[in-house]
Every structure is written in C-alpha cells, then in structure tokens.
C-alpha cells in the first residue's frame, strides 16, 4: 500500500477531515493535502508526526532490484 493511500484510509477510518488531521498532528492543512496526493518531496519529520497518530512511523523497506532494472 502506498503511503498516501495508507494515510487517507486511516484518516477516514478515524472519522477525521483533512483539517482535523492537520490540527491533531500539528502540521498544516497543505501538508496533509500534499501527503494524500502523493507529493514526492515531503519532510520526513512531518510525515512521522502524521503517522504517529496511527501508531506508525516511516521506515526503510527492502526493494526488489529486478523491478528497478525494468
């Protein structure tokens, strides 16, 4: 699952609007919108602020190098 899908799904499951999520996480509304739209350049500390509300954090995952060569 992509990060933007995860955040949007969790936000909706918690019954939060984007402005409510932004306020609870201590980030701006624009940041939440960018995150849910899949913007590629976001500050990881702010991403983690949002993810902490759902009991998660950003982490390194192994990748399939064969996929990168295609």
CSV table of C-alpha atoms in Angstrom, one decimal:
chain,number,residue,atom,x,y,z
A,1,UNK,CA,0.0,0.0,0.0
A,2,UNK,CA,1.3,3.4,-0.9
A,3,UNK,CA,1.9,6.0,1.9
A,4,UNK,CA,-0.8,8.4,0.6
A,5,UNK,CA,-3.4,5.6,0.5
A,6,UNK,CA,-2.5,4.5,4.0
A,7,UNK,CA,-2.9,8.0,5.4
A,8,UNK,CA,-6.1,8.7,3.6
A,9,UNK,CA,-7.6,5.3,4.6
A,10,UNK,CA,-6.6,5.7,8.3
A,11,UNK,CA,-7.8,9.3,8.4
A,12,UNK,CA,-11.2,8.3,7.1
A,13,UNK,CA,-11.4,5.3,9.4
A,14,UNK,CA,-10.8,7.6,12.3
A,15,UNK,CA,-13.6,9.9,11.1
A,16,UNK,CA,-11.3,12.8,10.6
A,17,UNK,CA,-11.3,15.5,8.0
A,18,UNK,CA,-8.1,16.8,6.5
A,19,UNK,CA,-8.2,19.9,8.6
A,20,UNK,CA,-8.9,17.9,11.8
A,21,UNK,CA,-5.9,15.5,11.0
A,22,UNK,CA,-3.7,18.5,10.4
A,23,UNK,CA,-4.6,20.1,13.7
A,24,UNK,CA,-4.2,16.8,15.7
A,25,UNK,CA,-0.8,16.1,14.0
A,26,UNK,CA,0.5,19.7,14.4
A,27,UNK,CA,1.1,20.1,10.7
A,28,UNK,CA,-0.5,22.4,8.1
A,29,UNK,CA,-3.5,21.5,6.0
A,30,UNK,CA,-1.5,22.0,2.8
A,31,UNK,CA,0.9,19.4,4.1
A,32,UNK,CA,-1.9,16.8,4.7
A,33,UNK,CA,-3.2,17.5,1.2
A,34,UNK,CA,0.2,17.1,-0.4
A,35,UNK,CA,0.8,13.9,1.6
A,36,UNK,CA,-2.6,12.4,0.5
A,37,UNK,CA,-1.9,13.4,-3.1
A,38,UNK,CA,1.4,11.6,-3.1
A,39,UNK,CA,3.8,14.5,-3.3
A,40,UNK,CA,7.3,13.1,-3.6
A,41,UNK,CA,9.2,15.6,-1.6
A,42,UNK,CA,7.9,15.9,1.9
A,43,UNK,CA,9.7,16.4,5.2
A,44,UNK,CA,10.0,13.1,6.9
A,45,UNK,CA,9.7,14.6,10.4
A,46,UNK,CA,6.3,15.9,9.4
A,47,UNK,CA,5.3,12.6,7.8
A,48,UNK,CA,6.2,10.9,11.1
A,49,UNK,CA,4.1,13.4,13.0
A,50,UNK,CA,1.1,12.4,11.0
A,51,UNK,CA,1.9,8.7,11.1
A,52,UNK,CA,2.3,8.7,14.9
A,53,UNK,CA,-1.4,9.4,15.3
A,54,UNK,CA,-1.9,6.0,13.7
A,55,UNK,CA,0.8,4.2,15.7
A,56,UNK,CA,3.3,4.1,12.8
A,57,UNK,CA,6.5,5.7,11.5
A,58,UNK,CA,8.4,5.8,8.3
A,59,UNK,CA,11.0,3.0,7.9
A,60,UNK,CA,13.3,1.5,5.3
A,61,UNK,CA,12.0,-1.4,3.3
A,62,UNK,CA,13.9,-3.8,1.1
A,63,UNK,CA,13.3,-3.4,-2.6
A,64,UNK,CA,13.4,-5.9,-5.5
A,65,UNK,CA,16.3,-4.7,-7.5
A,66,UNK,CA,15.0,-6.6,-10.6
A,67,UNK,CA,12.0,-4.2,-10.5
A,68,UNK,CA,14.3,-1.2,-10.7
A,69,UNK,CA,16.0,-2.6,-13.9
A,70,UNK,CA,12.8,-2.8,-15.9
